[in-house]
CSV table of C-alpha atoms and ligand atoms in Angstrom, one decimal:
chain,number,residue,atom,x,y,z
A,1,UNK,CA,-10.1,87.8,-5.5
A,2,UNK,CA,-10.3,84.9,-7.9
A,3,UNK,CA,-7.2,83.3,-9.1
A,4,UNK,CA,-7.8,84.7,-12.6
A,5,UNK,CA,-8.4,88.2,-11.3
A,6,UNK,CA,-5.2,87.8,-9.3
A,7,UNK,CA,-3.2,86.7,-12.3
A,8,UNK,CA,-4.5,89.7,-14.3
A,9,UNK,CA,-3.7,92.1,-11.5
A,10,UNK,CA,-0.1,90.7,-11.3
A,11,UNK,CA,0.3,90.6,-15.1
A,12,UNK,CA,-0.2,94.4,-15.3
A,13,UNK,CA,2.8,94.9,-13.0
A,14,UNK,CA,5.2,93.0,-15.2
A,15,UNK,CA,7.5,94.9,-17.5
A,16,UNK,CA,8.9,92.8,-20.2
A,17,UNK,CA,12.1,93.4,-22.3
A,18,UNK,CA,12.2,92.7,-26.0
A,19,UNK,CA,13.8,89.3,-25.4
A,20,UNK,CA,10.4,88.2,-24.1
A,21,UNK,CA,8.2,88.4,-27.3
A,22,UNK,CA,5.1,86.9,-25.6
A,23,UNK,CA,4.8,86.9,-21.9
A,24,UNK,CA,2.1,85.8,-19.4
A,25,UNK,CA,-1.4,85.6,-20.8
A,26,UNK,CA,-1.1,83.3,-23.8
A,27,UNK,CA,-0.8,79.6,-23.7
A,28,UNK,CA,3.0,79.7,-23.7
A,29,UNK,CA,5.7,82.4,-23.6
A,30,UNK,CA,7.8,83.1,-26.6
A,31,UNK,CA,11.4,84.0,-25.8
A,32,UNK,CA,14.0,85.6,-28.2
A,33,UNK,CA,17.5,84.8,-26.9
A,34,UNK,CA,20.5,86.4,-28.6
A,35,UNK,CA,21.3,84.8,-31.9
A,36,UNK,CA,23.4,81.7,-31.5
A,37,UNK,CA,22.7,81.5,-27.7
A,38,UNK,CA,22.1,78.2,-26.1
A,39,UNK,CA,19.6,78.1,-23.3
A,40,UNK,CA,20.5,77.4,-19.7
A,41,UNK,CA,17.6,76.2,-17.6
A,42,UNK,CA,17.1,75.6,-13.9
A,43,UNK,CA,14.1,74.6,-11.8
A,44,UNK,CA,13.7,74.8,-8.0
A,45,UNK,CA,11.0,74.3,-5.4
A,46,UNK,CA,10.5,76.6,-2.4
A,47,UNK,CA,8.4,75.0,0.3
A,48,UNK,CA,7.2,76.5,3.5
A,49,UNK,CA,8.9,74.6,6.4
A,50,UNK,CA,11.7,73.5,4.2
A,51,UNK,CA,13.1,76.6,2.4
A,52,UNK,CA,11.6,79.3,4.5
A,53,UNK,CA,10.0,79.1,8.0
A,54,UNK,CA,6.3,79.6,8.5
A,55,UNK,CA,5.7,83.3,9.3
A,56,UNK,CA,8.4,84.6,6.9
A,57,UNK,CA,7.2,88.0,5.4
A,58,UNK,CA,6.0,87.5,1.8
A,59,UNK,CA,8.4,90.1,0.5
A,60,UNK,CA,11.4,88.0,1.7
A,61,UNK,CA,9.9,84.7,0.4
A,62,UNK,CA,9.4,86.2,-3.0
A,63,UNK,CA,13.0,87.6,-3.1
A,64,UNK,CA,14.5,84.3,-2.0
A,65,UNK,CA,12.6,82.2,-4.6
A,66,UNK,CA,13.8,84.3,-7.4
A,67,UNK,CA,17.3,85.1,-6.1
A,68,UNK,CA,18.2,81.5,-5.3
A,69,UNK,CA,17.0,80.4,-8.7
A,70,UNK,CA,18.9,83.1,-10.6
A,71,UNK,CA,21.9,82.1,-8.5
A,72,UNK,CA,22.1,78.8,-10.4
A,73,UNK,CA,22.3,80.7,-13.8
A,74,UNK,CA,25.0,82.9,-12.2
A,75,UNK,CA,26.9,79.8,-11.2
A,76,UNK,CA,26.9,78.7,-14.9
A,77,UNK,CA,28.5,82.0,-15.7
A,78,UNK,CA,25.5,82.8,-18.0
A,79,UNK,CA,22.9,85.6,-18.5
A,80,UNK,CA,19.4,85.4,-17.0
A,81,UNK,CA,16.7,85.7,-19.6
A,82,UNK,CA,13.3,85.0,-18.1
A,83,UNK,CA,11.6,83.1,-15.2
A,84,UNK,CA,8.4,81.1,-14.8
A,85,UNK,CA,6.8,81.0,-11.4
A,86,UNK,CA,4.0,78.7,-10.2
A,87,UNK,CA,2.4,79.2,-6.8
A,88,UNK,CA,0.5,76.7,-4.6
A,89,UNK,CA,-1.3,79.1,-2.3
A,90,UNK,CA,-2.6,78.2,1.1
A,91,UNK,CA,-6.3,79.1,0.9
A,92,UNK,CA,-6.2,80.6,4.4
A,93,UNK,CA,-3.8,83.4,3.3
A,94,UNK,CA,-5.2,86.8,3.1
A,95,UNK,CA,-5.3,88.8,-0.1
A,96,UNK,CA,-2.7,91.2,1.2
A,97,UNK,CA,-0.2,88.4,1.7
A,98,UNK,CA,-0.7,87.1,-1.9
A,99,UNK,CA,-0.4,90.5,-3.5
A,100,UNK,CA,2.8,91.3,-1.5
A,101,UNK,CA,4.2,87.9,-2.5
A,102,UNK,CA,3.3,88.4,-6.2
A,103,UNK,CA,4.8,91.9,-6.2
A,104,UNK,CA,8.0,90.8,-4.6
A,105,UNK,CA,8.4,87.9,-7.1
A,106,UNK,CA,7.9,90.4,-10.0
A,107,UNK,CA,10.3,93.0,-8.5
A,108,UNK,CA,13.1,90.5,-7.8
A,109,UNK,CA,12.7,88.9,-11.2
A,110,UNK,CA,13.0,92.3,-12.9
A,111,UNK,CA,15.9,93.3,-10.7
A,112,UNK,CA,17.8,90.1,-11.4
A,113,UNK,CA,17.1,90.4,-15.2
A,114,UNK,CA,14.9,87.3,-15.4
A,115,UNK,CA,11.4,88.9,-15.7
A,116,UNK,CA,8.4,86.6,-15.1
A,117,UNK,CA,7.3,85.4,-18.6
A,118,UNK,CA,4.7,82.9,-17.4
A,119,UNK,CA,3.5,80.6,-14.6
A,120,UNK,CA,0.4,79.6,-12.8
A,121,UNK,CA,-1.4,80.2,-9.5
A,122,UNK,CA,-3.4,77.5,-7.7
A,123,UNK,CA,-5.0,77.5,-4.3
A,124,UNK,CA,-5.0,74.5,-2.1
A,125,UNK,CA,-5.1,73.6,1.6
A,126,UNK,CA,-1.4,72.8,2.2
A,127,UNK,CA,1.4,75.3,3.1
A,128,UNK,CA,2.8,77.7,0.5
A,129,UNK,CA,4.7,76.0,-2.3
A,130,UNK,CA,6.5,77.9,-5.1
A,131,UNK,CA,8.1,76.5,-8.2
A,132,UNK,CA,10.6,78.7,-10.1
A,133,UNK,CA,12.1,77.9,-13.4
A,134,UNK,CA,14.7,80.4,-14.7
A,135,UNK,CA,15.9,80.4,-18.3
A,136,UNK,CA,19.3,81.8,-19.1
A,137,UNK,CA,21.3,82.3,-22.2
A,138,UNK,CA,24.9,81.8,-23.2
A,139,UNK,CA,25.4,84.8,-25.6
A,140,UNK,CA,28.5,83.1,-27.0
A,141,UNK,CA,29.9,82.1,-23.6
A,142,UNK,CA,30.7,78.6,-22.6
A,143,UNK,CA,28.7,77.6,-19.5
A,144,UNK,CA,31.0,76.8,-16.5
A,145,UNK,CA,30.2,73.3,-15.3
A,146,UNK,CA,31.0,71.6,-12.0
A,147,UNK,CA,33.0,69.0,-14.0
A,148,UNK,CA,35.9,71.1,-15.3
A,149,UNK,CA,38.2,71.4,-12.3
A,150,UNK,CA,41.8,70.2,-12.8
A,151,UNK,CA,44.6,69.4,-10.3
A,152,UNK,CA,46.6,72.6,-9.8
A,153,UNK,CA,43.6,74.9,-10.1
A,154,UNK,CA,43.5,77.5,-7.3
A,155,UNK,CA,40.2,77.5,-5.4
A,156,UNK,CA,38.2,80.7,-4.7
A,157,UNK,CA,35.0,81.8,-3.1
A,158,UNK,CA,33.2,85.1,-3.2
A,159,UNK,CA,31.8,86.8,0.0
A,160,UNK,CA,31.8,85.2,3.4
A,161,UNK,CA,30.2,82.1,4.6
A,162,UNK,CA,27.9,80.7,7.3
A,163,UNK,CA,25.0,81.7,9.5
A,164,UNK,CA,22.7,82.4,6.6
A,165,UNK,CA,19.8,81.2,8.7
A,166,UNK,CA,19.9,84.4,10.6
A,167,UNK,CA,18.6,86.2,7.5
A,168,UNK,CA,21.0,86.0,4.6
A,169,UNK,CA,19.3,83.0,3.0
A,170,UNK,CA,16.3,85.2,2.3
A,171,UNK,CA,18.1,88.4,1.3
A,172,UNK,CA,21.3,87.2,-0.5
A,173,UNK,CA,21.6,88.6,-4.1
A,174,UNK,CA,22.6,86.3,-6.9
A,175,UNK,CA,26.2,87.0,-8.1
A,176,UNK,CA,25.2,87.5,-11.7
A,177,UNK,CA,27.9,90.0,-12.8
A,178,UNK,CA,30.5,88.2,-10.8
A,179,UNK,CA,29.6,84.9,-12.4
A,180,UNK,CA,29.8,86.4,-15.9
A,181,UNK,CA,33.2,87.9,-15.1
A,182,UNK,CA,34.5,84.7,-13.7
A,183,UNK,CA,33.4,83.0,-16.9
A,184,UNK,CA,34.4,85.6,-19.5
A,185,UNK,CA,37.6,87.1,-18.0
A,186,UNK,CA,38.9,84.2,-15.9
A,187,UNK,CA,37.8,81.3,-18.1
A,188,UNK,CA,37.1,79.4,-14.9
A,189,UNK,CA,37.4,75.6,-15.1
A,190,UNK,CA,34.5,74.8,-12.7
A,191,UNK,CA,32.0,76.8,-10.7
A,192,UNK,CA,29.0,76.2,-8.3
A,193,UNK,CA,26.9,78.4,-6.1
A,194,UNK,CA,27.0,77.6,-2.4
A,195,UNK,CA,23.5,76.5,-1.6
A,196,UNK,CA,24.2,73.3,0.3
A,197,UNK,CA,27.3,74.5,2.2
A,198,UNK,CA,31.0,74.8,1.2
A,199,UNK,CA,31.7,71.2,2.3
A,200,UNK,CA,29.0,69.7,0.2
A,201,UNK,CA,29.3,72.0,-2.8
A,202,UNK,CA,33.1,71.5,-3.0
A,203,UNK,CA,32.5,67.7,-2.9
A,204,UNK,CA,30.1,68.2,-5.8
A,205,UNK,CA,32.9,69.8,-7.8
A,206,UNK,CA,35.4,67.1,-6.8
A,207,UNK,CA,33.0,64.3,-7.7
A,208,UNK,CA,31.9,65.7,-11.0
A,209,UNK,CA,35.5,66.7,-11.9
A,210,UNK,CA,37.0,63.4,-10.5
A,211,UNK,CA,39.5,65.4,-8.5
A,212,UNK,CA,40.3,66.2,-4.9
A,213,UNK,CA,40.8,69.5,-3.1
A,214,UNK,CA,42.5,71.0,-0.1
A,215,UNK,CA,40.8,73.8,1.8
A,216,UNK,CA,42.9,75.8,4.3
A,217,UNK,CA,41.0,76.5,7.5
A,218,UNK,CA,42.9,79.7,8.1
A,219,UNK,CA,41.8,81.2,4.7
A,220,UNK,CA,38.0,80.5,4.9
A,221,UNK,CA,36.1,83.7,5.1
A,222,UNK,CA,33.8,83.2,8.1
A,223,UNK,CA,30.9,85.6,8.2
A,224,UNK,CA,29.8,87.7,11.1
A,225,UNK,CA,26.5,85.8,11.1
A,226,UNK,CA,28.4,82.5,11.5
A,227,UNK,CA,30.1,83.8,14.6
A,228,UNK,CA,26.8,85.1,15.9
A,229,UNK,CA,25.0,81.8,15.3
A,230,UNK,CA,28.0,80.0,16.9
A,231,UNK,CA,27.3,81.9,20.1
A,232,UNK,CA,23.7,80.7,20.1
A,233,UNK,CA,24.2,77.0,19.3
A,234,UNK,CA,27.8,76.4,20.4
A,235,UNK,CA,28.8,74.9,17.1
A,236,UNK,CA,32.1,76.5,16.0
A,237,UNK,CA,31.9,79.4,13.6
A,238,UNK,CA,34.1,77.4,11.2
A,239,UNK,CA,31.5,74.6,11.1
A,240,UNK,CA,28.8,77.1,10.2
A,241,UNK,CA,31.0,78.5,7.4
A,242,UNK,CA,31.7,75.0,6.1
A,243,UNK,CA,28.2,73.4,6.4
A,244,UNK,CA,25.4,75.9,6.7
A,245,UNK,CA,24.7,76.7,3.1
A,246,UNK,CA,22.4,79.1,1.3
A,247,UNK,CA,25.1,81.7,1.2
A,248,UNK,CA,24.6,81.9,-2.6
A,249,UNK,CA,28.2,82.9,-3.0
A,250,UNK,CA,30.3,81.5,-6.0
A,251,UNK,CA,32.9,78.8,-5.5
A,252,UNK,CA,35.2,78.5,-8.6
A,253,UNK,CA,38.5,77.2,-9.7
A,254,UNK,CA,41.5,78.2,-11.8
A,255,UNK,CA,42.9,81.6,-11.3
A,256,UNK,CA,42.3,85.2,-10.2
A,257,UNK,CA,43.2,88.3,-12.1
A,258,UNK,CA,45.2,91.2,-10.6
A,259,UNK,CA,42.0,93.2,-10.9
A,260,UNK,CA,38.7,92.1,-9.3
A,261,UNK,CA,36.2,94.9,-10.1
A,262,UNK,CA,33.4,94.0,-7.6
A,263,UNK,CA,32.5,95.2,-4.1
A,264,UNK,CA,32.1,91.7,-2.8
A,265,UNK,CA,35.5,90.3,-1.9
A,266,UNK,CA,36.9,87.1,-3.4
A,267,UNK,CA,39.1,84.8,-1.3
A,268,UNK,CA,41.5,82.1,-2.3
A,269,UNK,CA,40.8,79.2,0.1
A,270,UNK,CA,42.8,76.3,-1.3
A,271,UNK,CA,43.5,74.3,-4.4
A,272,UNK,CA,42.3,71.4,-6.5
A,273,UNK,CA,44.3,68.2,-6.1
A,274,UNK,CA,44.3,64.7,-7.7
A,275,UNK,CA,42.1,63.1,-5.1
A,276,UNK,CA,40.5,63.4,-1.6
A,277,UNK,CA,38.7,66.5,-0.3
A,278,UNK,CA,40.7,67.6,2.7
A,279,UNK,CA,40.6,70.4,5.3
A,280,UNK,CA,44.0,71.7,6.4
A,281,UNK,CA,44.0,73.0,9.9
A,282,UNK,CA,46.1,75.9,11.1
A,283,UNK,CA,48.8,73.5,12.5
A,284,UNK,CA,49.2,71.9,9.1
A,285,UNK,CA,47.4,68.7,10.0
A,286,UNK,CA,44.8,67.5,7.5
A,287,UNK,CA,41.5,65.6,7.7
A,288,UNK,CA,38.8,64.5,5.3
A,289,UNK,CA,36.2,67.2,4.6
A,290,UNK,CA,33.0,65.2,4.1
A,291,UNK,CA,29.8,66.8,2.7
A,292,UNK,CA,28.0,67.9,5.8
A,293,UNK,CA,26.0,70.8,4.5
A,294,UNK,CA,22.3,71.3,4.1
A,295,UNK,CA,21.2,68.8,6.8
A,296,UNK,CA,21.9,71.3,9.5
A,297,UNK,CA,19.9,73.9,7.7
A,298,UNK,CA,17.0,71.5,7.3
A,299,UNK,CA,17.0,70.7,11.0
A,300,UNK,CA,17.3,74.3,12.1
A,301,UNK,CA,14.1,75.2,10.1
A,302,UNK,CA,12.2,72.4,11.7
A,303,UNK,CA,13.1,72.7,15.3
B,1,MG,MG1,23.4,75.6,-7.6
């Protein structure tokens, strides 16, 4: 199947909402955001060997590329609008692989309300490379930045953390509704999605907001996967929860309402302070919490 035939085959599978006036097939897409909306745009690369191991089923690769990208719109507390996907396809892949990858990208994009409005497919001789751009819109909301945290803010995280390498990094849903709620109902001061690990992403908030933070070890929601991975590699479950990353949960500051209307739990793990990012142990002692995320993930993929 030629690249053009493949593009046409995939195009027929895309269902577009009214907010995408012109989708794939013309020189450029035409989007119709809600009147007065500002656009919120994120771009990410997904490379075989870096973001997913060789041998990962195409369905899960497609899901991850879209979900991880939409997660960045969720972390701004904004609405997904459309996505743009470019594939660098390894020529040695069979047609079944390519179709399954295309269908999973389309399905995930539709599910997460960022239908594919354009992109490109090219064959080459290197491993699979995917570029995803997601456009979101504000619809009257103020985007929640990393830079708004203030001393005295309470610090929260959704879900549980660590061990995503065991599978969650491919399957985790973006927290779209939760991000919108955190923005709209809680007027969060700062928010980020946990892609590089709690230790690194909290340091991002601290740096951008010019504040510090205290995280209480006893409060950190350590996932079952973190404990499972700890048994395999003998790093403590807590280290996995702090540093693994790709949990795609939301880390945010300010306050929590009496009523949290989602299935995924939310946990208070500490607070924002004037300076220094610290981890408080169960005995009350404190030590610096440096950004140690991501590198572990990278090494684990490339063992
Ligand atoms: Mg992010």
